[in-house]
PDB file of C-alpha atoms in Angstrom:
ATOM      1  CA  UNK A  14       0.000   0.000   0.000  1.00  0.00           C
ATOM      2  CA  UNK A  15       1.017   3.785  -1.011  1.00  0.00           C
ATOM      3  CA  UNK A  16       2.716   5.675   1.833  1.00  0.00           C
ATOM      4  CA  UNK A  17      -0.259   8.182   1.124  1.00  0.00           C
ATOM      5  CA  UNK A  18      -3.207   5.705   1.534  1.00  0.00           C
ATOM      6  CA  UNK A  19      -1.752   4.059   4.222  1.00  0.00           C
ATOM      7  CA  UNK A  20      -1.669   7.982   6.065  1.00  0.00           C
ATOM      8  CA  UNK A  21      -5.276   8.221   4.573  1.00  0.00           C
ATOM      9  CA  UNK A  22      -6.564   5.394   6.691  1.00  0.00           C
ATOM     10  CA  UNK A  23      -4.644   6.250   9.425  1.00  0.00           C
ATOM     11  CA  UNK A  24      -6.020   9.855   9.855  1.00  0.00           C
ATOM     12  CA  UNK A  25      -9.325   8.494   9.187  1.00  0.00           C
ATOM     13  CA  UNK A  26      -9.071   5.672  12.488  1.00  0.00           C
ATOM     14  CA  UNK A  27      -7.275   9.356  14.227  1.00  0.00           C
ATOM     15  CA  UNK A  28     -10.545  11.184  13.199  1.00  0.00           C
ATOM     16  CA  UNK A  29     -12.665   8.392  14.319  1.00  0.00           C
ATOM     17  CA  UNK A  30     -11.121   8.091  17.694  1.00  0.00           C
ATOM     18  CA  UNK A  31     -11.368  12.027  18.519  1.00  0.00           C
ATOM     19  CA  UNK A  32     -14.895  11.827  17.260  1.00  0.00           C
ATOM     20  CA  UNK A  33     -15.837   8.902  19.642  1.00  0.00           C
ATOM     21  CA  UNK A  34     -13.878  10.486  22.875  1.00  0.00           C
ATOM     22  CA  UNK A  35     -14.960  12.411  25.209  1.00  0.00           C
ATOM     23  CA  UNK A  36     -13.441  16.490  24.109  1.00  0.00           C
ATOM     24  CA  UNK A  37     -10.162  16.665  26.012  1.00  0.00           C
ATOM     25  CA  UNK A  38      -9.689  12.756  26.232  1.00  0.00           C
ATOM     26  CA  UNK A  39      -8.232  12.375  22.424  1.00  0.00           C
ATOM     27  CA  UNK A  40      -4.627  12.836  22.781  1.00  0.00           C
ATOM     28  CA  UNK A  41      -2.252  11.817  20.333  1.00  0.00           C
ATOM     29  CA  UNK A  42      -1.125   9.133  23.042  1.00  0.00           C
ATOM     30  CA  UNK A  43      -4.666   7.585  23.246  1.00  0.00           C
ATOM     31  CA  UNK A  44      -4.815   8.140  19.510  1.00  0.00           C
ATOM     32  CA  UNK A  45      -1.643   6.273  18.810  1.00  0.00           C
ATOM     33  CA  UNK A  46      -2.632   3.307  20.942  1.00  0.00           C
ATOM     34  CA  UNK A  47      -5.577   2.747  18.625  1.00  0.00           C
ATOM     35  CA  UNK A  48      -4.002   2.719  15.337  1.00  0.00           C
ATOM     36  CA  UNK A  49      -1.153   0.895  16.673  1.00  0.00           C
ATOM     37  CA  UNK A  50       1.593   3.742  15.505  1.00  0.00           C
ATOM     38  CA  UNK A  51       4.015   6.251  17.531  1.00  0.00           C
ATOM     39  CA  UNK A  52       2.492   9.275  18.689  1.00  0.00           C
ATOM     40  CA  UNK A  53       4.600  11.509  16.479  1.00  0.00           C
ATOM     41  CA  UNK A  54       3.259   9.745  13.620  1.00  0.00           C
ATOM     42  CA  UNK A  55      -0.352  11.043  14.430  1.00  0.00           C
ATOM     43  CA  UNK A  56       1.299  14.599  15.706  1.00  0.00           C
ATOM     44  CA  UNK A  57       2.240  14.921  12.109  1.00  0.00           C
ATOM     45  CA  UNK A  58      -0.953  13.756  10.847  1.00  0.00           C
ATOM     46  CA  UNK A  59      -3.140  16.178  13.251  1.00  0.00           C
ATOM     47  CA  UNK A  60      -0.950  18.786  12.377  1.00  0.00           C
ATOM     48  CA  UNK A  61      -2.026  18.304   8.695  1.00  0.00           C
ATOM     49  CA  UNK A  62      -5.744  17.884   9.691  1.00  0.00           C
ATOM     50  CA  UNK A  63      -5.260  20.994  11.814  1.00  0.00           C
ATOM     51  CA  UNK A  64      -4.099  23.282   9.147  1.00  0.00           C
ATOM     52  CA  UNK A  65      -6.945  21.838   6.888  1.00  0.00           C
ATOM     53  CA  UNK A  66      -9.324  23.272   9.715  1.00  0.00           C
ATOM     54  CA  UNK A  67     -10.341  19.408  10.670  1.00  0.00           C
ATOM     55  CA  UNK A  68      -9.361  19.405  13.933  1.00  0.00           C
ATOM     56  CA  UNK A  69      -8.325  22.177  16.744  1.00  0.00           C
ATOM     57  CA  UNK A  70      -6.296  21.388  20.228  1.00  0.00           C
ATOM     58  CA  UNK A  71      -7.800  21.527  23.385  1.00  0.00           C
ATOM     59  CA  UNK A  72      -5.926  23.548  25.580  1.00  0.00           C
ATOM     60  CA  UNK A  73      -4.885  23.040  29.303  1.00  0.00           C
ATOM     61  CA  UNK A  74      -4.681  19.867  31.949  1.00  0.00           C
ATOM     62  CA  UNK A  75      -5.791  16.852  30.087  1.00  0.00           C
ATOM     63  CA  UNK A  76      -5.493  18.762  26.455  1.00  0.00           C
ATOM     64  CA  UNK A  77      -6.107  17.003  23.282  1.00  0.00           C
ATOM     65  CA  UNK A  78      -8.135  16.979  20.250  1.00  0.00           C
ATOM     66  CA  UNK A  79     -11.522  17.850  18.769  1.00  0.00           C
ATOM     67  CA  UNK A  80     -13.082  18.075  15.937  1.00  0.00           C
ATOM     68  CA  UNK A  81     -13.610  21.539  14.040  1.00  0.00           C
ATOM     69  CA  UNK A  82     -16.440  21.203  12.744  1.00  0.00           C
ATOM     70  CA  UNK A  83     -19.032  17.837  13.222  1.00  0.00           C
ATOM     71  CA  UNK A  84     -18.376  14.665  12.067  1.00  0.00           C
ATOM     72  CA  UNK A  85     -21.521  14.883   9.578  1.00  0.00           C
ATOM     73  CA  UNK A  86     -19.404  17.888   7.750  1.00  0.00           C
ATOM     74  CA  UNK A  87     -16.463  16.067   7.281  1.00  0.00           C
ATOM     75  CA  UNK A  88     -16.034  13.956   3.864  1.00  0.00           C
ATOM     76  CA  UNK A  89     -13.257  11.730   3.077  1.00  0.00           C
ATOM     77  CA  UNK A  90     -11.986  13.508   0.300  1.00  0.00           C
ATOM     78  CA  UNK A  91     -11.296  16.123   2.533  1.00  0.00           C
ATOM     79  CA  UNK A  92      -9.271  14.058   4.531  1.00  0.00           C
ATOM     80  CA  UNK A  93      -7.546  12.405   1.557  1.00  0.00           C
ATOM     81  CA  UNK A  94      -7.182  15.938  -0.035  1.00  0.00           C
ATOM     82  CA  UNK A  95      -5.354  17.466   3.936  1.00  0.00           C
ATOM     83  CA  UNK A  96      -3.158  14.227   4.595  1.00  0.00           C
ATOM     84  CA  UNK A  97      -1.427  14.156   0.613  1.00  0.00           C
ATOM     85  CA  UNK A  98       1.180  15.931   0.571  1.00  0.00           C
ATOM     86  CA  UNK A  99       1.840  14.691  -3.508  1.00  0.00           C
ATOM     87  CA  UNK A 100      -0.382  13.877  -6.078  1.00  0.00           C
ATOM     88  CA  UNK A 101      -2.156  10.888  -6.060  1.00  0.00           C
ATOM     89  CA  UNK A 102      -0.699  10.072  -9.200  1.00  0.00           C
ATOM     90  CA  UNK A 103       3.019  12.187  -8.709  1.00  0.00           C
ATOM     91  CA  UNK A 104       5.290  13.157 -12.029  1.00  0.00           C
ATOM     92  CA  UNK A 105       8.735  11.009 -12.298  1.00  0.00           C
ATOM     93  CA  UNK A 106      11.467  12.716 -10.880  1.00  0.00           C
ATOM     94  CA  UNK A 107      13.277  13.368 -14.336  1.00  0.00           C
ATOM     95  CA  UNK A 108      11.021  15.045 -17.775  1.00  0.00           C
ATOM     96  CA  UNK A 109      10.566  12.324 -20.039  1.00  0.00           C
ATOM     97  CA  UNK A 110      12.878  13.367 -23.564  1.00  0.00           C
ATOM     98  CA  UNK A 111      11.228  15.951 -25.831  1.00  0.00           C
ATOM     99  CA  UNK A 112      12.814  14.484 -28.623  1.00  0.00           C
ATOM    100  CA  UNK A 113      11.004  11.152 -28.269  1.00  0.00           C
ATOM    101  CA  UNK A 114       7.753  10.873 -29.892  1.00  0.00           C
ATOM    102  CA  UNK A 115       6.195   9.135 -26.992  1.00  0.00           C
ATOM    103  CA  UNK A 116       8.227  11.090 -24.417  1.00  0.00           C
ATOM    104  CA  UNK A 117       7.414  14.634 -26.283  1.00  0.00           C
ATOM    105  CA  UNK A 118       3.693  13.666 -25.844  1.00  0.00           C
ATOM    106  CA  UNK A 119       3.037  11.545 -22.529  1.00  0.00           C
ATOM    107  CA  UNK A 120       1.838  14.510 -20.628  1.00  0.00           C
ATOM    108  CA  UNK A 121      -0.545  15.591 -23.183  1.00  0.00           C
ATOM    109  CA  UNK A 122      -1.718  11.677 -23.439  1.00  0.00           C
ATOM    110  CA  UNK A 123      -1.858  11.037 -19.394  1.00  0.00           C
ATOM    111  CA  UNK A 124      -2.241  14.380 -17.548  1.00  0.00           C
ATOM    112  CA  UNK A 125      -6.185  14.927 -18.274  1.00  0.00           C
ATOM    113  CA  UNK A 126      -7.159  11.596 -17.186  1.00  0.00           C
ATOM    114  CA  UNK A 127      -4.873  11.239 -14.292  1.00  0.00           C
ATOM    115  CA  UNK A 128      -6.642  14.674 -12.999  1.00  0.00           C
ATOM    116  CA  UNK A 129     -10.347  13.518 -13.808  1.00  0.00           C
ATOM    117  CA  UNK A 130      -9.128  10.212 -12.263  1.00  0.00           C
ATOM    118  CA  UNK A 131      -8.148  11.971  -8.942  1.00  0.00           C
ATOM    119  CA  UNK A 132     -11.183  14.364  -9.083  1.00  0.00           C
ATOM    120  CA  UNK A 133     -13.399  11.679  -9.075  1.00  0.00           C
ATOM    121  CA  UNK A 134     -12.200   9.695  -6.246  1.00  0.00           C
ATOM    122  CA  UNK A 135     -12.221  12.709  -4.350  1.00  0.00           C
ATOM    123  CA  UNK A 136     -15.659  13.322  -5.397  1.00  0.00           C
ATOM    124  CA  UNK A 137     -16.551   9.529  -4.291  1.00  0.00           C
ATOM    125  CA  UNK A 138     -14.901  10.019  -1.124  1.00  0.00           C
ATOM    126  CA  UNK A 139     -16.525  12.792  -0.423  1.00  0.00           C
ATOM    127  CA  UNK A 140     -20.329  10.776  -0.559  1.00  0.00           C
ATOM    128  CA  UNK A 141     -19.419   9.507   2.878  1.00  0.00           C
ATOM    129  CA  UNK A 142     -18.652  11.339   6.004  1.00  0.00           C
ATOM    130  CA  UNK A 143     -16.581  10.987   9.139  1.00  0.00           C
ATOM    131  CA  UNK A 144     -20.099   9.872  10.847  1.00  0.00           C
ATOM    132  CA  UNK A 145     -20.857   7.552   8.886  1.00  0.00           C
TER     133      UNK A 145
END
């Protein structure tokens, strides 16, 4: 599994936990010890869901996380879309030759369907929320 699917799921089961938790209870300790990870692992990813506006900390003695905003607002493609930091389908490190007749056109060939391939599993992810 992709390094970015595998932080998809994992922010989900994060998301899931604060959700279920008590406000205050969901640190990234407690969080950890449900997805079976290290704790700085699911700092990183609640600082990415944080940015995104998905979660906020809870200041003070017995501090954690909360959601933002309520579960039944939050699709998956949102969460995909805050936790990727490349594209789903990412360019090779090094341009393909210009000289080449395939390598001169391959972007033109695969860069419209890779996008309306991303789009729409954003869009399907996105027909199920955090709640459900």
């Amino acid at each position: 599994m992709s390094k970015h699917h595998s932080r998809f799921r994992t922010a989900v089961h994060a998301l899931a936990v604060i959700a279920y938790v008590p406000e205050r209870q969901a640190t990234s300790e407690r969080i950890a010890s449900s997805v079976a990870t290290d704790a700085t692992v699911v700092r990183k990813l609640l600082s990415m869901l944080r940015e995104h506006g998905l979660v906020r900390a809870v200041e003070g003695r017995g501090g954690g996380y909360a959601l933002a905003r309520p579960a039944e607002s939050i699709g998956l493609g949102e969460v995909f879309a805050a936790v990727s930091e490349d594209a789903l389908f990412p360019m090779p490190e090094r341009s393909p030759n210009p000289d080449c007749p395939i390598g001169g056109n391959i972007h033109a060939a695969l860069d419209a369907p890779l996008e309306d391939a991303t789009d729409a599993l954003l869009r399907q992810l996105d027909t199920t929320t955090l709640a459900e």
